[in-house]
mmCIF file of C-alpha atoms in Angstrom:
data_model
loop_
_atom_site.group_PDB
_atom_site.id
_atom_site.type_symbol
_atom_site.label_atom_id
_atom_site.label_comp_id
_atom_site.label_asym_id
_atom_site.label_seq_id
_atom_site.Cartn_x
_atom_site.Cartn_y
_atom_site.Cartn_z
ATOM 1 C CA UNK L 190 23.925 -15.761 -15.238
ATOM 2 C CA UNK L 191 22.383 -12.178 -16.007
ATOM 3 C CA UNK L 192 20.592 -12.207 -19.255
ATOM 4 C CA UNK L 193 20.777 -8.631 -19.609
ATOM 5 C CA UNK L 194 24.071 -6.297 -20.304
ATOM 6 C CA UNK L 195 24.143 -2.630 -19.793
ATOM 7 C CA UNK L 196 26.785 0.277 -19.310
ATOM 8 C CA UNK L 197 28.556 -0.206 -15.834
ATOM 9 C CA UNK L 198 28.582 3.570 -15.029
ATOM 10 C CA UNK L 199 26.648 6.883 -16.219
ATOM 11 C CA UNK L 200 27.580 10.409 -15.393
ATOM 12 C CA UNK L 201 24.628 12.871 -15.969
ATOM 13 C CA UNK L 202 23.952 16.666 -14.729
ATOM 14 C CA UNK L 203 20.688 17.774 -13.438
ATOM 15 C CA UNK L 204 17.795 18.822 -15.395
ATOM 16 C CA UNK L 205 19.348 16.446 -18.023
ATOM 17 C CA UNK L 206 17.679 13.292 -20.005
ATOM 18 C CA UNK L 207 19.144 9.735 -19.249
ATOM 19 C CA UNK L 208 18.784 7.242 -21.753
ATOM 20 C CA UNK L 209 20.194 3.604 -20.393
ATOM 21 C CA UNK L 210 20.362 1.287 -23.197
ATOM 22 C CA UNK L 211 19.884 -2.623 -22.059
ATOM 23 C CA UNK L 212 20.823 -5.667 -24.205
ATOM 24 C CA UNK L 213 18.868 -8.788 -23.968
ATOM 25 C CA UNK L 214 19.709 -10.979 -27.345
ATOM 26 C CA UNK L 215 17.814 -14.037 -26.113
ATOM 27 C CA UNK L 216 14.901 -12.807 -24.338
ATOM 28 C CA UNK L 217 11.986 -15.316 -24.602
ATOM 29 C CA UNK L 218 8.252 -14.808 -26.010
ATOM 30 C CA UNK L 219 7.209 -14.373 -22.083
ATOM 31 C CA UNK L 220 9.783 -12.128 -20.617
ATOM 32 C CA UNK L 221 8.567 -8.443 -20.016
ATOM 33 C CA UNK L 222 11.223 -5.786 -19.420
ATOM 34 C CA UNK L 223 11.425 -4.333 -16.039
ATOM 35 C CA UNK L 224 13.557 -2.001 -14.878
ATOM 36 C CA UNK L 225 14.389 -1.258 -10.912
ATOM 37 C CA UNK L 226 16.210 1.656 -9.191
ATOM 38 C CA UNK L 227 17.950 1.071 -5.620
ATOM 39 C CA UNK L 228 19.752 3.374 -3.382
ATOM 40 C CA UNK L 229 22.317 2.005 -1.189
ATOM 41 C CA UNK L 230 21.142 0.008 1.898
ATOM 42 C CA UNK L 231 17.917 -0.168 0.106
ATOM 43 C CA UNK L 232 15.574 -2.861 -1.512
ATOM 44 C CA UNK L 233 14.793 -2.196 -5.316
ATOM 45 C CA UNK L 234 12.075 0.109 -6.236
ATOM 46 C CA UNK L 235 10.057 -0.583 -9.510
ATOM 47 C CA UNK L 236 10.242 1.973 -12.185
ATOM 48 C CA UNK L 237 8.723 0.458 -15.348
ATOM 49 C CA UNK L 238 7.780 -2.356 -17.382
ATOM 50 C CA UNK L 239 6.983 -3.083 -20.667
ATOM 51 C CA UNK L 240 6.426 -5.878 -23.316
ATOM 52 C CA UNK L 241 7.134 -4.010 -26.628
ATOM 53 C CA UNK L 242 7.086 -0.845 -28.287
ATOM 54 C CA UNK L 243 6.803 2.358 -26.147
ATOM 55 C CA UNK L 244 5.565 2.621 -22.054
ATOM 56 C CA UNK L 245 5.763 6.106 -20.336
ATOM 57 C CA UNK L 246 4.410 6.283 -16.584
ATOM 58 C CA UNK L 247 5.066 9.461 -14.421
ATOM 59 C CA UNK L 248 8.707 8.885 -14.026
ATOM 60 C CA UNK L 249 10.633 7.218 -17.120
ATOM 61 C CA UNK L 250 10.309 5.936 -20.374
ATOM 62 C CA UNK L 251 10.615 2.597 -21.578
ATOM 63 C CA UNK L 252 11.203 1.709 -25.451
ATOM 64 C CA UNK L 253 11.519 -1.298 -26.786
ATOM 65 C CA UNK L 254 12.370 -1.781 -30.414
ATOM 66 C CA UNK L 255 10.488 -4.295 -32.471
ATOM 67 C CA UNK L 256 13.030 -7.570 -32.263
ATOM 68 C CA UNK L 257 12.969 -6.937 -28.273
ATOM 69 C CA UNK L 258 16.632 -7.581 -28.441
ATOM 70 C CA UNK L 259 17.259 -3.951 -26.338
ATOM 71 C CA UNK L 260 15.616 -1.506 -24.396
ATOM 72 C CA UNK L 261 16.439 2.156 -23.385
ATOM 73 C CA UNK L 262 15.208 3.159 -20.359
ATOM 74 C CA UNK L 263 14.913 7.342 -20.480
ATOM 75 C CA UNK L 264 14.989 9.068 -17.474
ATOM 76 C CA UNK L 265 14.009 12.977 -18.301
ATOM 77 C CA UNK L 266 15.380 15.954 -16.412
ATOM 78 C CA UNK L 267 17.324 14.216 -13.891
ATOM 79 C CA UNK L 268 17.558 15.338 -9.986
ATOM 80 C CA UNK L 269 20.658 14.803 -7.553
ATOM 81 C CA UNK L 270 17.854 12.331 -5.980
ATOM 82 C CA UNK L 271 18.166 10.295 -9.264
ATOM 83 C CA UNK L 272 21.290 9.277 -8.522
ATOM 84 C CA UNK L 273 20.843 4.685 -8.047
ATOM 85 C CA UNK L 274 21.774 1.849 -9.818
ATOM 86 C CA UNK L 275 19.290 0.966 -12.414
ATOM 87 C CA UNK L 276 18.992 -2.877 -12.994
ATOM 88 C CA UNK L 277 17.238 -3.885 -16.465
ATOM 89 C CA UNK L 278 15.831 -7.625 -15.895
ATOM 90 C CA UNK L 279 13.558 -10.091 -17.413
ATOM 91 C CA UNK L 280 10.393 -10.819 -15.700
ATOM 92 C CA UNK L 281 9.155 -14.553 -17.220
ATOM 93 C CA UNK L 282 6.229 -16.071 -15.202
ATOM 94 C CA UNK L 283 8.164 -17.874 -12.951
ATOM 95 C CA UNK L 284 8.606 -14.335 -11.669
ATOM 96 C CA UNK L 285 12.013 -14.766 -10.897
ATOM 97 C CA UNK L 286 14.806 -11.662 -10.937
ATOM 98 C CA UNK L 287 17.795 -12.452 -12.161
ATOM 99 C CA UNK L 288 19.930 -8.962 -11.481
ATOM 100 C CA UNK L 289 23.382 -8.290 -13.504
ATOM 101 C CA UNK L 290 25.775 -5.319 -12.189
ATOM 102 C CA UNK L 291 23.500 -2.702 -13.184
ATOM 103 C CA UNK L 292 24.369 0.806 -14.318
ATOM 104 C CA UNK L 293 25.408 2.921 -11.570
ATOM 105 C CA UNK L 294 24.165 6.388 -12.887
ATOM 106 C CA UNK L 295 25.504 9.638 -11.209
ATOM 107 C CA UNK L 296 24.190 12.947 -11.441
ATOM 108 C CA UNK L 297 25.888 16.236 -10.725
ATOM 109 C CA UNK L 298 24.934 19.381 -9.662
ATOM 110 C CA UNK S 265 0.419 1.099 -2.500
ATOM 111 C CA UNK S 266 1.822 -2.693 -1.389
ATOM 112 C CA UNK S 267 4.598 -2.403 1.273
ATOM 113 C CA UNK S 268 6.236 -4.797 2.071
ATOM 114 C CA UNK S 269 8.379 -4.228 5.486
ATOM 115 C CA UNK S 270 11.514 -6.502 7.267
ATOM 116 C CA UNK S 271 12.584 -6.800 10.513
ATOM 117 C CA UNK S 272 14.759 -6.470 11.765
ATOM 118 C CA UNK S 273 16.168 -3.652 9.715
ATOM 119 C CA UNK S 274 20.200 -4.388 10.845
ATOM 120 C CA UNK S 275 21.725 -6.973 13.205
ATOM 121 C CA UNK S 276 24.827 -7.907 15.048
ATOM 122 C CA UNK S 277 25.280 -11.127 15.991
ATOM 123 C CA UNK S 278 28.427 -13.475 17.126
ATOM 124 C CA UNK S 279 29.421 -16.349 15.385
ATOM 125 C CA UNK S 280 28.115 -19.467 15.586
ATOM 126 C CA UNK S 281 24.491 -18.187 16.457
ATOM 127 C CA UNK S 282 21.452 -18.281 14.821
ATOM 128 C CA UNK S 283 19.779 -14.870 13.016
ATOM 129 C CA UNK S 284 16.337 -14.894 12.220
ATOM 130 C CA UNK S 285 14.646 -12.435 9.492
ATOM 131 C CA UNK S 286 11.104 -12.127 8.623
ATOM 132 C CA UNK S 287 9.422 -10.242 5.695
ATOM 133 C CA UNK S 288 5.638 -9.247 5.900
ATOM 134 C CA UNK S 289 3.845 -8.342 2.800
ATOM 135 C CA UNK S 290 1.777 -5.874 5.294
ATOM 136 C CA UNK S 291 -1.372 -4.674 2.935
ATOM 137 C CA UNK S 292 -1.938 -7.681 0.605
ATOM 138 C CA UNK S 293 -1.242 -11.129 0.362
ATOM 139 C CA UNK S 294 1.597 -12.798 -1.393
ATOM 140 C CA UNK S 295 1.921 -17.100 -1.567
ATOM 141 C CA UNK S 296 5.219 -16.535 -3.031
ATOM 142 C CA UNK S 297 8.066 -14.629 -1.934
ATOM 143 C CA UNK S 298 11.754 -14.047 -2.785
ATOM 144 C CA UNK S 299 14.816 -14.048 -0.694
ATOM 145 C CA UNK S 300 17.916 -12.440 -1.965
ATOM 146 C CA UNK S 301 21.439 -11.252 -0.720
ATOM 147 C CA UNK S 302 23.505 -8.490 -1.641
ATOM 148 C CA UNK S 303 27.512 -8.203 -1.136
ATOM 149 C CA UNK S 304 28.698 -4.408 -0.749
ATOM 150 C CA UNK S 305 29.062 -3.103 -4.050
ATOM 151 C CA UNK S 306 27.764 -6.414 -6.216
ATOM 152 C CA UNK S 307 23.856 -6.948 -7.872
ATOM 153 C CA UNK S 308 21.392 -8.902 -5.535
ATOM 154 C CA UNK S 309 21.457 -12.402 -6.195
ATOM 155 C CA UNK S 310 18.324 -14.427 -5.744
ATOM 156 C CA UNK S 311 18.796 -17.397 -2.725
ATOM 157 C CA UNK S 312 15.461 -19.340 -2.647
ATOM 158 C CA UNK S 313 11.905 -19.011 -3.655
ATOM 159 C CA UNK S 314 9.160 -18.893 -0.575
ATOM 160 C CA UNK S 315 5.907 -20.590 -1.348
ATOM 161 C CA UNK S 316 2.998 -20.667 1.595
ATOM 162 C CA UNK S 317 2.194 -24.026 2.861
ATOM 163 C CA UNK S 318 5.368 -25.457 1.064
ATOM 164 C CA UNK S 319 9.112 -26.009 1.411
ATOM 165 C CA UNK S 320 11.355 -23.551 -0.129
ATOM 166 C CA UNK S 321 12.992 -23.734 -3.392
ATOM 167 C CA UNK S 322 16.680 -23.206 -3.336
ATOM 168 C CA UNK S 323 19.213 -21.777 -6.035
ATOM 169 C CA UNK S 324 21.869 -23.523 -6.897
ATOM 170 C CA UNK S 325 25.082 -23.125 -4.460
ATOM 171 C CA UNK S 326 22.560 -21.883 -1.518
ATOM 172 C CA UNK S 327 22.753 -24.096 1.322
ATOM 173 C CA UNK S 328 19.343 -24.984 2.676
ATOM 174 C CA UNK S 329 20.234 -26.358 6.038
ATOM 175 C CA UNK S 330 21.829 -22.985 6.303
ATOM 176 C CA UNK S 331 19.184 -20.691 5.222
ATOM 177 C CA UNK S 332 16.144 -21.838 6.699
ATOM 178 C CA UNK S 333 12.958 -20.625 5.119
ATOM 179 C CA UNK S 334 9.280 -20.572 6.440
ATOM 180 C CA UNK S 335 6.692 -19.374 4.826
ATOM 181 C CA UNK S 336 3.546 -20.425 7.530
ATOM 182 C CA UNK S 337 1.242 -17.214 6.270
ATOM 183 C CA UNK S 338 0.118 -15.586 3.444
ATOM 184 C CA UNK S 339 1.621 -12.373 4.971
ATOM 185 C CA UNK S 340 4.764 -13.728 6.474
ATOM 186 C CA UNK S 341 8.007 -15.733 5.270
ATOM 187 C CA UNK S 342 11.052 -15.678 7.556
ATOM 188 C CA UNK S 343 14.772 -16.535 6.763
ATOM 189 C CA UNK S 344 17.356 -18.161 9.111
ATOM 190 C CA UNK S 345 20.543 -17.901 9.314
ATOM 191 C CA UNK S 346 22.054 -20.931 11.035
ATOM 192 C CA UNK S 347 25.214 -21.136 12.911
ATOM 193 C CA UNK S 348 25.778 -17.889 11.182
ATOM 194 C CA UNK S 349 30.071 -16.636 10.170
ATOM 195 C CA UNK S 350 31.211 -13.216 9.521
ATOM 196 C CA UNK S 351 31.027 -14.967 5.058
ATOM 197 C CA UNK S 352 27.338 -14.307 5.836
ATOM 198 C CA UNK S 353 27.627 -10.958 6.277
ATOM 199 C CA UNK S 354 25.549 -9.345 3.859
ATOM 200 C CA UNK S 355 22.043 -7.418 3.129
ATOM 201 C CA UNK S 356 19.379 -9.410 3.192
ATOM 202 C CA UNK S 357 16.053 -8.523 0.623
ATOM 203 C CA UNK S 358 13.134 -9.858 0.243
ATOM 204 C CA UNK S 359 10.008 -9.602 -2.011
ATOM 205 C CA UNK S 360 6.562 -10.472 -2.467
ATOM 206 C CA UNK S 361 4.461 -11.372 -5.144
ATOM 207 C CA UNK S 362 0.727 -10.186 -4.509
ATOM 208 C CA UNK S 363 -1.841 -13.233 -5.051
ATOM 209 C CA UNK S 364 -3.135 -13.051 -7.604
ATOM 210 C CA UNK S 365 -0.833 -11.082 -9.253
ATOM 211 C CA UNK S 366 -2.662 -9.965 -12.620
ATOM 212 C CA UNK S 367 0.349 -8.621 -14.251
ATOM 213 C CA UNK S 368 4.052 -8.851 -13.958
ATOM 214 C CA UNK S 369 4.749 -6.113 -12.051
ATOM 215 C CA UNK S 370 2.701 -7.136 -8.589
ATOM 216 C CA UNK S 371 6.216 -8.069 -6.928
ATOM 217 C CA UNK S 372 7.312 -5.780 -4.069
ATOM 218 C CA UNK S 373 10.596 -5.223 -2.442
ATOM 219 C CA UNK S 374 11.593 -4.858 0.949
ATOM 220 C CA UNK S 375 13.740 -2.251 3.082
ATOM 221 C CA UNK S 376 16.374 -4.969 3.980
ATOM 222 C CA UNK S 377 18.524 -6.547 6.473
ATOM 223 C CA UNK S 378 22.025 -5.684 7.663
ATOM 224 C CA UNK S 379 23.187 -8.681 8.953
ATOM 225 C CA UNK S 380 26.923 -8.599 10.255
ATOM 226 C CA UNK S 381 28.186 -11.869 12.078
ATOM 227 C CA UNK S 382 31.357 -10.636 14.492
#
């Protein structure tokens, strides 16, 4: 079973922030939160990862609030290219991926 | 950066034959690496773990006389579909964990494989 839960679906228009918010109650002391983007017919791409508080890399944002119960991944000024599925998962060091629905996020012109 | 690359990248095949797929981490080296399948319009879901030198690790429901998994390289696992049915229709993904991997994020994805069993 997933341990994560996050929206289905996301409708955005372009130059707009995304914020994807990403519930994991019983994450463990090891997990790290990752997030992955695919397009269809292709493998997942990293986007970020982060233990607690706030990562930023040249892409997204990643916060993580103190209890590490959630996440919100940010996504800022969105493309058409933007449109994926973003997965939220929990990397332990058996580095296995175990991948929920995701959020299917759209972006308009 | 690490690429990881599959081959092949789609594949017809009749029923009752045998598919194979390999993945090759192709600028580092990975002992472990993943295999996963993905239905049209559902999440990946993980089928085995590939460790060099060692049998496979399988997920619970995923038939291992079915799915055959080598991993003989530090560059190279390979999946097999035996006796393959159009149910095994899917996309094929692998990824590979580079060795040593220093933080949590050294696992790579590859392109994929359309395999569709007529």
């Amino acid at each position: 079973l997933a341990k994560t839960t996050q929206p289905i679906s996301m409708d955005s228009y372009e130059g707009q922030e995304v914020n994807i918010t990403c519930s994991h109650n019983n994450i463990a002391t090891n997990d790290y939160i990752t997030w992955y983007q695919q397009f269809p017919s292709q493998g997942p791409r990293f986007i970020i990862q982060g233990y607690k508080t706030k990562v930023t890399n040249e892409v997204a944002s990643l916060f993580i609030p103190a209890d590490r119960k959630s996440s919100t991944l940010s996504l800022p000024r969105v493309s058409l290219s933007d449109t994926a599925v973003y997965y939220c998962l929990l990397l332990s060091n058996d580095y296995k991926l175990s991948f929920g629905a995701g959020t299917t996020v759209t972006v308009r012109a | 950066g690490a690429v990881v690359s599959q081959h092949p990248s789609w594949v017809i095949c009749k029923s009752g034959t045998s598919v194979k797929i390999e993945c090759r981490s192709l600028d580092f080296q990975a002992t472990t690496m993943f295999w996963y399948r993905q239905f049209p319009k559902q999440s990946l879901m993980l089928m085995a773990t590939s460790n060099e030198g060692s049998k496979a690790t399988y997920e619970q429901g995923v038939e291992k006389d079915k799915f055959l998994i080598n991993h003989a390289s530090l560059t190279l696992s390979t999946l097999t579909v035996t006796s393959a049915h159009p149910e095994d229709s899917s996309f094929y993904i692998c990824s590979a964990l580079d060795t040593p991997a220093e933080s949590y994020n050294e696992q790579f994805f590859g392109p994929g494989t359309r395999l569709t069993v007529l």
